[in-house]
Short mmCIF file of C-alpha atoms in Angstrom, two decimals:
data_model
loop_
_atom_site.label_atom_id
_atom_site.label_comp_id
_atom_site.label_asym_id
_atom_site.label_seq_id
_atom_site.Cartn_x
_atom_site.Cartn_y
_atom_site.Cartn_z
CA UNK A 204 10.77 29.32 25.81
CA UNK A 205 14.11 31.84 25.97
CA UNK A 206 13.59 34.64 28.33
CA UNK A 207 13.63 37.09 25.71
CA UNK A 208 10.24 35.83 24.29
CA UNK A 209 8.70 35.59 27.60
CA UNK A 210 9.62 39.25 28.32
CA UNK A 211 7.79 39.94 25.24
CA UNK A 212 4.76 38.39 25.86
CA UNK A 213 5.11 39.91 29.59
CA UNK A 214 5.11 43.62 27.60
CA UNK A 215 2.16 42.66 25.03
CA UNK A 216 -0.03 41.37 27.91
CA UNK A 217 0.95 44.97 30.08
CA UNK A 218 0.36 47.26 26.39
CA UNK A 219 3.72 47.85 25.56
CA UNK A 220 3.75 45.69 22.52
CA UNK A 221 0.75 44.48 20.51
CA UNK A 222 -0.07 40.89 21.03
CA UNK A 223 0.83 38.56 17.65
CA UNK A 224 -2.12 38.04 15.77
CA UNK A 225 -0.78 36.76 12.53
CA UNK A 226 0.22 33.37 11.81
CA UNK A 227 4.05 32.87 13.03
CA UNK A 228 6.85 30.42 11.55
CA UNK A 229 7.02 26.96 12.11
CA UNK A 230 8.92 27.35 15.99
CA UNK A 231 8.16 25.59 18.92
CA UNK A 232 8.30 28.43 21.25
CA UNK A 233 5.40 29.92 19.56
CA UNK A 234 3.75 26.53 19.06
CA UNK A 235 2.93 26.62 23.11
CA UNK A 236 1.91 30.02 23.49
CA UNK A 237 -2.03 29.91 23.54
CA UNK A 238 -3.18 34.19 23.80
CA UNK A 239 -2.13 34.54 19.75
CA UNK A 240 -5.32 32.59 18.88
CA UNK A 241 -7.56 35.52 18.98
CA UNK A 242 -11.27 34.48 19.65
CA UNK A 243 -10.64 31.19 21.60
CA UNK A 244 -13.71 30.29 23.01
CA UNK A 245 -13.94 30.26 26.84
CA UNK A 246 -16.95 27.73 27.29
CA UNK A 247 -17.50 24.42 25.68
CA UNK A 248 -21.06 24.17 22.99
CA UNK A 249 -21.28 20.49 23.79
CA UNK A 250 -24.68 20.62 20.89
CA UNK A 251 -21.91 21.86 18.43
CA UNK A 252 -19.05 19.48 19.62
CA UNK A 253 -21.24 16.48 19.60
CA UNK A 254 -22.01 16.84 15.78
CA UNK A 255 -18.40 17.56 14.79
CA UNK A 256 -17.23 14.58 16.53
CA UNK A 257 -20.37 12.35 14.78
CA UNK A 258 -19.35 13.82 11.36
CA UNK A 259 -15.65 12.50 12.15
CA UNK A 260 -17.19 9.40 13.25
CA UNK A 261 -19.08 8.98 9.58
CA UNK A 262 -15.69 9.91 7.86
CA UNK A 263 -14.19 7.42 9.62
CA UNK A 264 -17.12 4.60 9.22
CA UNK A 265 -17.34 5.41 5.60
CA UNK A 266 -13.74 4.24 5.30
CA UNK A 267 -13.65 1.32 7.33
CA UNK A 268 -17.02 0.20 6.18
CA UNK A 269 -16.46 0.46 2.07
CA UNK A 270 -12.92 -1.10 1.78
CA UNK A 271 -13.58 -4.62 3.19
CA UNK A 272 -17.01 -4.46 2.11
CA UNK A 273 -16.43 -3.23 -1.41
CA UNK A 274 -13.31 -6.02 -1.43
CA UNK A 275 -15.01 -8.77 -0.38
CA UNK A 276 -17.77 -7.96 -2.99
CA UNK A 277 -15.16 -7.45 -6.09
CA UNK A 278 -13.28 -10.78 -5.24
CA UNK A 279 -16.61 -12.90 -5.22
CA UNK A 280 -16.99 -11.23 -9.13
CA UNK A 281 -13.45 -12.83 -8.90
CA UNK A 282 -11.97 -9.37 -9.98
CA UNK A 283 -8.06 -9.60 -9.77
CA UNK A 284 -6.15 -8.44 -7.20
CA UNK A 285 -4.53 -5.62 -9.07
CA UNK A 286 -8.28 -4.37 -10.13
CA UNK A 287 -9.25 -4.64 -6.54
CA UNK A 288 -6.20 -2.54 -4.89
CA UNK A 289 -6.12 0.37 -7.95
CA UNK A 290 -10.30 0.50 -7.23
CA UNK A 291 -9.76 1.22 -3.37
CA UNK A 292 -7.11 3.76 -3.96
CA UNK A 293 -9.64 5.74 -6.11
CA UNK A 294 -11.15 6.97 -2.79
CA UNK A 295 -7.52 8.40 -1.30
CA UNK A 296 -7.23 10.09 -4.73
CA UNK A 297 -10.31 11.86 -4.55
CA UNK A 298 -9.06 13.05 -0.64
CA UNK A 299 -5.97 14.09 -1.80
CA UNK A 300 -6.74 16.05 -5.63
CA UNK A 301 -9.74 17.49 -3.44
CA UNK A 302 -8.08 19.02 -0.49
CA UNK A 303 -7.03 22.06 -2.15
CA UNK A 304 -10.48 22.95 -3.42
CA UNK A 305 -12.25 22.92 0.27
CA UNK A 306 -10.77 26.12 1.64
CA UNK A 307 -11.89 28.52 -0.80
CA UNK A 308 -15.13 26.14 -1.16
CA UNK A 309 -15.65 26.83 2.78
CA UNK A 310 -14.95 30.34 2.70
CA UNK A 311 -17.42 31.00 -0.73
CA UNK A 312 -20.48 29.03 0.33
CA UNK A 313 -20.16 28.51 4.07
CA UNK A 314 -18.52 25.49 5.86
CA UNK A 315 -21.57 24.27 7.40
CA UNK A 316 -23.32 24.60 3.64
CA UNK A 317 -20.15 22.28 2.34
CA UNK A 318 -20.96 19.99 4.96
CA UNK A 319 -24.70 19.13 4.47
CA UNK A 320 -23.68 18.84 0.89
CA UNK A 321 -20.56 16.58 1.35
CA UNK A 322 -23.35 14.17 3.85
CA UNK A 323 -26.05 13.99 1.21
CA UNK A 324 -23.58 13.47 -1.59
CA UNK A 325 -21.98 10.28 0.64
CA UNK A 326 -25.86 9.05 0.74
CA UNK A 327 -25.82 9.77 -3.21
CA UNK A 328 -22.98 7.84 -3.64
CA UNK A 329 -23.65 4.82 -0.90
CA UNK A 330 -27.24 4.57 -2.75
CA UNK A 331 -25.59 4.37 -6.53
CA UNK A 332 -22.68 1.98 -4.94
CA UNK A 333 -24.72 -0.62 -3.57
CA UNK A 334 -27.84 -0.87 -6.33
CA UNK A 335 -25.27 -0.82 -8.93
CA UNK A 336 -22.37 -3.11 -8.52
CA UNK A 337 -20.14 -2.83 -11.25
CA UNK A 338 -16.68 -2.13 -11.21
CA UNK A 339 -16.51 0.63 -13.95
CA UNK A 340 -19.26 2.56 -12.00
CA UNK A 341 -17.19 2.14 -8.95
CA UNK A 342 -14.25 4.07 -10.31
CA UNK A 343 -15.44 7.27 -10.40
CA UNK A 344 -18.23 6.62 -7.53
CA UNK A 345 -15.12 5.91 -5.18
CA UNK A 346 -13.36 9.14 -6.19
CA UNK A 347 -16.54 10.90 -5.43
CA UNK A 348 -16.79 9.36 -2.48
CA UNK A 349 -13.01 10.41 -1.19
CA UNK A 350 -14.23 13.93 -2.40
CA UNK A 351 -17.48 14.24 -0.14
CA UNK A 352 -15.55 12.27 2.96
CA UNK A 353 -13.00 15.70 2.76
CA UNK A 354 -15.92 17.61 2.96
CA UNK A 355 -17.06 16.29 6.09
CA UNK A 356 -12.96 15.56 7.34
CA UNK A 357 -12.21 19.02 6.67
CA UNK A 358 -14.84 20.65 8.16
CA UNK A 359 -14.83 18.67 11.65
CA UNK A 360 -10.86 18.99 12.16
CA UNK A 361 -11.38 22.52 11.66
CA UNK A 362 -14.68 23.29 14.22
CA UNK A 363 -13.77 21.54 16.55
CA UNK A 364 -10.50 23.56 16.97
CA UNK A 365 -12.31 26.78 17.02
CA UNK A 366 -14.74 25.76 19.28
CA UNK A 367 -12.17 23.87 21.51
CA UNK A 368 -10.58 26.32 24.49
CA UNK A 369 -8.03 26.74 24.71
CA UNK A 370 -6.83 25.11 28.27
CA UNK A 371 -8.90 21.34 27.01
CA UNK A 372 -7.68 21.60 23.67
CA UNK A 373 -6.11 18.51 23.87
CA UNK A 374 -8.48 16.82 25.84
CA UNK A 375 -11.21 17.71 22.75
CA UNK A 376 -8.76 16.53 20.21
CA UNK A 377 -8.43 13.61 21.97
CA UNK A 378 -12.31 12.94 21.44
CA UNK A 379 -11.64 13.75 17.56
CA UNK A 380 -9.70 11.09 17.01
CA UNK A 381 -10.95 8.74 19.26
CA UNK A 382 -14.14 9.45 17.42
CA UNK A 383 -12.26 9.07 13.97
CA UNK A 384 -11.18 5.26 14.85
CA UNK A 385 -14.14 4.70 16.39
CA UNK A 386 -15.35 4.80 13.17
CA UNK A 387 -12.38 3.21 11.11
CA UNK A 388 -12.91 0.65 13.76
CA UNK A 389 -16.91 0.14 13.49
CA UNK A 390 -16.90 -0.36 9.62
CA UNK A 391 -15.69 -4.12 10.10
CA UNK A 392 -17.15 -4.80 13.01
CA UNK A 393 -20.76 -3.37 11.28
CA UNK A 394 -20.15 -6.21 8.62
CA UNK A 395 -19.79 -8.89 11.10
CA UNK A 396 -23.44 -7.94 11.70
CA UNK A 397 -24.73 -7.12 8.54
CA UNK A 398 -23.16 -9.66 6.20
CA UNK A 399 -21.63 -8.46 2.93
CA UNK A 400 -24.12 -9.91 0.71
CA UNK A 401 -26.91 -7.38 1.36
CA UNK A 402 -27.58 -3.32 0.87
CA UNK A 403 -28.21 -3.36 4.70
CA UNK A 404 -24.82 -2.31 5.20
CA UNK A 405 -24.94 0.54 2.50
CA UNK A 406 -28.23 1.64 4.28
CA UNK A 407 -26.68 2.05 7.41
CA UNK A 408 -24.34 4.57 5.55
CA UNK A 409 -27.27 6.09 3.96
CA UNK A 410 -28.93 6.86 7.35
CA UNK A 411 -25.77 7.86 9.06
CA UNK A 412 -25.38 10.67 6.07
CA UNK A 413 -28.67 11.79 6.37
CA UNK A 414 -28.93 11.83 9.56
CA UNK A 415 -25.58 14.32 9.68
CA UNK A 416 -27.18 16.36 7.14
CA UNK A 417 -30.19 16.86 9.54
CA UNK A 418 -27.89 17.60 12.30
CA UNK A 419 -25.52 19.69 10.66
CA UNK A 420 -28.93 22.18 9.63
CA UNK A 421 -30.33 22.08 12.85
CA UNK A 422 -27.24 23.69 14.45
CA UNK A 423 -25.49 25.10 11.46
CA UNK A 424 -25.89 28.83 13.37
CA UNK A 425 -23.50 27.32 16.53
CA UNK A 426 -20.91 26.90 13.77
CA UNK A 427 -17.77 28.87 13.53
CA UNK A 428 -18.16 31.17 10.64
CA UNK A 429 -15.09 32.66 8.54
CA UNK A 430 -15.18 36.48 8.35
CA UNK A 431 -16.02 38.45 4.92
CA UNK A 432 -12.73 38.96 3.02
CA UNK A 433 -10.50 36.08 4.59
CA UNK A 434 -8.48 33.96 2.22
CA UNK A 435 -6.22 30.78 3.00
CA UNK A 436 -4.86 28.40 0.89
CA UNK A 437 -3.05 25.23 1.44
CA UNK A 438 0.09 26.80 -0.53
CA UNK A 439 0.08 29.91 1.74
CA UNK A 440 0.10 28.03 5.06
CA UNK A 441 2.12 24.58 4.06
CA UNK A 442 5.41 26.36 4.43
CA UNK A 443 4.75 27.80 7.71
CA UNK A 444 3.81 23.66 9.65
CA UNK A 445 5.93 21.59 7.16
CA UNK A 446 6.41 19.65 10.61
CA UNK A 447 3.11 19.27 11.09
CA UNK A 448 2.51 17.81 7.93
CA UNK A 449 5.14 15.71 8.32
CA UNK A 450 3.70 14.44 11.37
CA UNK A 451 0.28 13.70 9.83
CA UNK A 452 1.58 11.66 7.07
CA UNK A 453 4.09 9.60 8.88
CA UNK A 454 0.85 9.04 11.20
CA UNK A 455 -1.39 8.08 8.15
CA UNK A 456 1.46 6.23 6.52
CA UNK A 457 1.89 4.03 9.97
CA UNK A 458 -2.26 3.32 10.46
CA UNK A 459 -2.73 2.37 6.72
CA UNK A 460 0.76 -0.21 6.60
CA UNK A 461 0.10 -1.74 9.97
CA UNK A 462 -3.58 -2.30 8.95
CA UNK A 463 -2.90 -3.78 5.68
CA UNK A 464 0.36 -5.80 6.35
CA UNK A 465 0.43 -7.22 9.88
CA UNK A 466 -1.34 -9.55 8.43
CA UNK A 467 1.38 -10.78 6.50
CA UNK A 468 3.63 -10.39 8.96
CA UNK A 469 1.92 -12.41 11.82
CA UNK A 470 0.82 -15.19 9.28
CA UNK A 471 4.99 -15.34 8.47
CA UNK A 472 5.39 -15.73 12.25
CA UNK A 473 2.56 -18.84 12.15
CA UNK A 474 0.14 -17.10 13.42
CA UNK A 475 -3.33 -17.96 12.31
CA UNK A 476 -6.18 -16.00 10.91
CA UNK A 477 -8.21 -15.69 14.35
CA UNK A 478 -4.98 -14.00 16.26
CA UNK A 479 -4.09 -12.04 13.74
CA UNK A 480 -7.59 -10.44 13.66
CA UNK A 481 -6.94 -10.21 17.42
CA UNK A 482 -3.78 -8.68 18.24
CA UNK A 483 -5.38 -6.39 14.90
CA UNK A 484 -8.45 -5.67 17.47
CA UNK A 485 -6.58 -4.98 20.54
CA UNK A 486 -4.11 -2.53 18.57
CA UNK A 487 -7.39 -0.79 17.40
CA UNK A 488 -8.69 -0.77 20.75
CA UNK A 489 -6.07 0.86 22.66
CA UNK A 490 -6.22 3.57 19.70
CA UNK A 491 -9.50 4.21 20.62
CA UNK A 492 -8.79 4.58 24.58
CA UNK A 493 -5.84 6.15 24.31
CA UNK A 494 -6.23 9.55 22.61
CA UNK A 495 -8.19 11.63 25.03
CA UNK A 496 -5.61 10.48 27.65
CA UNK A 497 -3.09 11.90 25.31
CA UNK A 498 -4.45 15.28 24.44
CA UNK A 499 -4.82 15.81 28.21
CA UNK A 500 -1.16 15.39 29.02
CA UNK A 501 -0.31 17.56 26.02
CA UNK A 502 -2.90 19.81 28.03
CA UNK A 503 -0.42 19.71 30.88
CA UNK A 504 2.86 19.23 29.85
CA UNK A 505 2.83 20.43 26.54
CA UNK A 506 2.95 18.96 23.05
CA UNK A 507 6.30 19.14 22.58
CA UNK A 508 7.32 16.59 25.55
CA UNK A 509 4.18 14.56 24.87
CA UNK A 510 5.48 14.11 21.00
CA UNK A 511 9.05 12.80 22.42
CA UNK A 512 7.12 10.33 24.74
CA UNK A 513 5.09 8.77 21.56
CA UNK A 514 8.06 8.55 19.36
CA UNK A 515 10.06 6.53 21.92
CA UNK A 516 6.95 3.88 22.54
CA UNK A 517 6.56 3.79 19.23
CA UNK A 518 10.19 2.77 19.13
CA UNK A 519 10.29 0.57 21.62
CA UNK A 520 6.96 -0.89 20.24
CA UNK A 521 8.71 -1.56 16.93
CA UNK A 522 11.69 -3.08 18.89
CA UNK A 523 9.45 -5.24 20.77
CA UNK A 524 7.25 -6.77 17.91
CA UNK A 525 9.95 -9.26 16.79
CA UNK A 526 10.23 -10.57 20.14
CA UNK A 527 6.86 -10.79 21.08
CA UNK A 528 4.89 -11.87 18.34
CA UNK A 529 5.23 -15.70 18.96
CA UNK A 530 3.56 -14.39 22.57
CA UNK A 531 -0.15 -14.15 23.50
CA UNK A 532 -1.23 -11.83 26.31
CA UNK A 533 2.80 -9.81 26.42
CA UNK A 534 1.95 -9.25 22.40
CA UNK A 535 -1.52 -7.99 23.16
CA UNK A 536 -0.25 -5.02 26.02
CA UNK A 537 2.50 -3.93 23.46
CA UNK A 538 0.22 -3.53 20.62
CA UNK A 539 -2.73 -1.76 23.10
CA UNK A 540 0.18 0.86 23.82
CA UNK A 541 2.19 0.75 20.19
CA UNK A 542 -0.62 1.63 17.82
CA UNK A 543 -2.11 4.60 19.99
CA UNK A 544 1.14 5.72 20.73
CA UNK A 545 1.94 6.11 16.96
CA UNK A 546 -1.54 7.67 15.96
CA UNK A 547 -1.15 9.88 18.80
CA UNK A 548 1.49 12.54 17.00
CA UNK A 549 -1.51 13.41 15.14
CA UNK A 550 -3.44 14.58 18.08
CA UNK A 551 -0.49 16.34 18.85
CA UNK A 552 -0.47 18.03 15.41
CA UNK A 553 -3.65 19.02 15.68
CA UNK A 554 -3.66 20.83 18.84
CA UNK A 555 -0.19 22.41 17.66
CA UNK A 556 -2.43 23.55 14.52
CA UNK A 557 -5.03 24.56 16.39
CA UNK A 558 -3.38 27.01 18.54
CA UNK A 559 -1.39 28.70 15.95
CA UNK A 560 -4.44 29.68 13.08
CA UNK A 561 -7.94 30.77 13.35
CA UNK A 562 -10.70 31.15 10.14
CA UNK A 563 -9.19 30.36 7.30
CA UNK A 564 -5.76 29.58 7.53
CA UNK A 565 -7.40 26.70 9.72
CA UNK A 566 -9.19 25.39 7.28
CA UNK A 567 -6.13 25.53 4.59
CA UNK A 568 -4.12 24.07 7.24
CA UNK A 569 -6.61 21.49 7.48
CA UNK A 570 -6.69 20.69 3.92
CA UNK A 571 -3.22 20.04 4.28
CA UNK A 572 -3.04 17.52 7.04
CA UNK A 573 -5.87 15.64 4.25
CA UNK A 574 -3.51 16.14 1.56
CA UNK A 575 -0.78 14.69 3.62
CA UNK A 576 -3.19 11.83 4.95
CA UNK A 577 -3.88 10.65 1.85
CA UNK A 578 -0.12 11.09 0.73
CA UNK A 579 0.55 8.70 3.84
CA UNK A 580 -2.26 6.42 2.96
CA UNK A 581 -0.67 5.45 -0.94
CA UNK A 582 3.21 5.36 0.73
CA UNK A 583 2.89 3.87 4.07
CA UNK A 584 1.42 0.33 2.99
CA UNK A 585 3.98 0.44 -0.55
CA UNK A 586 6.94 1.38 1.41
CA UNK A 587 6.43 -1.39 3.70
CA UNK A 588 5.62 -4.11 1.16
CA UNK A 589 8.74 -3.32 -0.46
CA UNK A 590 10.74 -3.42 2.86
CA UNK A 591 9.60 -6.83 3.71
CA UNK A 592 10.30 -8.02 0.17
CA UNK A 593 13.78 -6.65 0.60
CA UNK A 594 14.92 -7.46 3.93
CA UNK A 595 12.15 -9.92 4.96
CA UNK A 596 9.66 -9.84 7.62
CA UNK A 597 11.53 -8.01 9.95
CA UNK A 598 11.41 -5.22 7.51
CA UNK A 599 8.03 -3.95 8.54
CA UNK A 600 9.39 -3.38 12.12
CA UNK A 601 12.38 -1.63 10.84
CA UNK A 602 11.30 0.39 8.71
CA UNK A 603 8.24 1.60 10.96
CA UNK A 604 10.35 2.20 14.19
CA UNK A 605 13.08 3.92 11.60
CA UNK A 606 10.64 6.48 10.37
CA UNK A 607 9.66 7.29 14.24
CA UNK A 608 13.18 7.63 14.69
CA UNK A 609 13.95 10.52 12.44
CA UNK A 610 10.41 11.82 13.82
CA UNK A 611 11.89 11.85 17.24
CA UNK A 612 15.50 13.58 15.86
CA UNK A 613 13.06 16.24 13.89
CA UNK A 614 11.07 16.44 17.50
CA UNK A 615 14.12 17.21 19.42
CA UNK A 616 15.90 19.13 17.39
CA UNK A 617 12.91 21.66 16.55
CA UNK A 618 12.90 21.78 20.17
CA UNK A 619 16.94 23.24 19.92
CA UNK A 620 15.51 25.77 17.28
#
């Protein structure tokens, strides 16, 4: 931060200037400077907290749950392949045309009102899903389903960064997304316990989704409100983080292409089924541990120096897969490191989000990380097909560690400003 800001903020804190309120332009400096987020809560609700990070936790089981499952289910009706992929991305579509809409949604009816409906619209939708299986049904019942997970998504990024202070922010963002792939992370392993040829698995779902609903009423007065008159759109704050955005899609883009073509690659390298699922395991793992480590350094240090540290292990990660991958416990640390590493610039996102907007501009700016996630979701795994088909099988490396590259030239040189 140049001396001439901190002189500033040295005069608003005395009086002599008015301390910013208003949303401020995409800047680093500002990005660090935690008294503009009017309100910030002093105290942790840990009631309040607790279901935001469950809802999270059903957004993320409701995706890592229905893909396999619904797969697995489709090929056995020995649907193609083609069938199969355009049914799955049904779900993304619905997050992405469906952003937009929450905001003013939130702001009309209430956020916690758009939650209980998004949870007993999932149950809806998990109910019709499983009783009737039939791949015209599923269509639209996917979309839905992308459209009630926002909901949820939407709502939980935003509470818990108004009811995060300011000095853990990190730390609670942390729990956010190690609550989110919790959940991506529980939906296979609940199907190594349920078995895909039963509705105990869509029960589960069921449950979960009522059970948030239940929740969600019991503590719906804990839950930041948005004040009478406030407006936010994703249009009106997009150009203000187009960094941030960035961030989150190169972050979705990364989880959904590593996910759905390490495979590939590690069968190429002669690996067999079981180790693949493995080093898949321990990558998903170390996401897990990871984040809340990572939101407490950004605590400390700042997000800014925190972001530069990802991008490089992510680098170095990429640099190290072709070189490892014939390895067995040396393949196993990098990935524990390389996947949470990656995911982590989201955290960092996050917080940056969080300590720039309040109310409604949240919530838009929300909308747009979903948007963006979803955006990530359709490139990430086509981009890196088409780079392995192209250049081989060490095109999923390249191409991965490339993208972090330019993330870690946008990092540093935002940090020039």
């Amino acid at each position: 931060m140049s001396e001439v800001e901190d002189t500033s903020a040295e005069r608003a804190e005395a009086g002599v200037l008015p301390a910013p309120t208003a949303p401020v332009p995409d800047r680093p400096q500002v990005a660090e400077v935690a008294e503009h987020v009017p309100g910030a809560p002093q105290e942790i609700d840990r009631a309040a907290i607790a279901v935001v990070l469950l809802l999270v936790g059903v957004f993320g089981l409701a995706q890592g749950l229905t893909y396999p499952l619904l797969s697995f289910i489709l090929e056995r009706q020995g649907t193609p392949a083609w069938l199969i992929g355009s049914n799955a991305a049904m779900m993304a579509l619905g997050l992405i045309l469906s952003a937009p809409l929450v905001p003013q949604l939130a702001i009309r009816f209430g956020a916690a009102r758009l939650a209980i409906a998004s949870a007993l619209l999932l149950a809806v939708l998990f109910a019709l899903i499983g009783t009737v299986q039939s791949l015209w049904l599923w269509f639209p019942a996917r979309f839905l389903l992308g459209v009630g997970i926002n909901g949820l998504y939407i709502s939980s990024e935003t509470w818990v960064n108004q009811l995060a202070p300011d000095r853990i922010r990190g730390r609670m963002l942390g729990l956010y997304a190690t609550a989110l792939a919790g959940g991506f992370a529980l939906g296979p392993a609940t199907l190594a316990v349920t078995g895909t040829r039963t509705l105990a698995p869509f029960f589960l779902c069921i449950a979960v989704c009522l059970i948030c609903a239940v929740l969600i009423t019991s503590i719906r007065h804990r839950l930041p409100r948005f004040a009478a008159g406030e407006s936010g759109s994703i249009r009106s704050v997009a150009p203000l983080i187009p960094f941030l955005l960035v961030v989150t899609g190169i972050a979705a883009a990364f989880d959904q292409a590593i996910l759905t073509l390490f495979p590939v690659y590690g069968l190429g390298h002669g690996l067999d089924e079981a180790a693949v699922a493995t080093a898949l395991a321990v990558l998903i793992v170390g996401n897990i541990v990871f984040q809340v480590p990572i939101g407490t350094l950004a605590d400390r240090w700042g997000p800014r120096l925190v972001m530069v540290v990802l991008c490089l292990l992510t680098i170095a990660g990429a640099m190290l897969l072709p070189v490892l991958i014939a390895t067995r416990w040396p393949l196993w640390a990098m990935l524990f490191v390389w996947g949470s590493s990656a995911y982590g610039v989201y955290t960092i996102a996050l917080m940056e989000l969080g300590r720039r907007f309040t109310g409604a501009m949240l919530i838009a700016g929300n909308a747009g990380f979903a948007v963006m996630w979803g955006v990530g979701g359709f490139t990430g795994p086509a981009l890196s097909g088409l780079a392995i088909d192209m250049m081989g099988l060490t095109g999923l490396p390249l191409l991965l560690g490339g993208v972090y590259v330019l993330l870690l030239a946008a990092t540093l040189a935002r940090r020039r400003g």
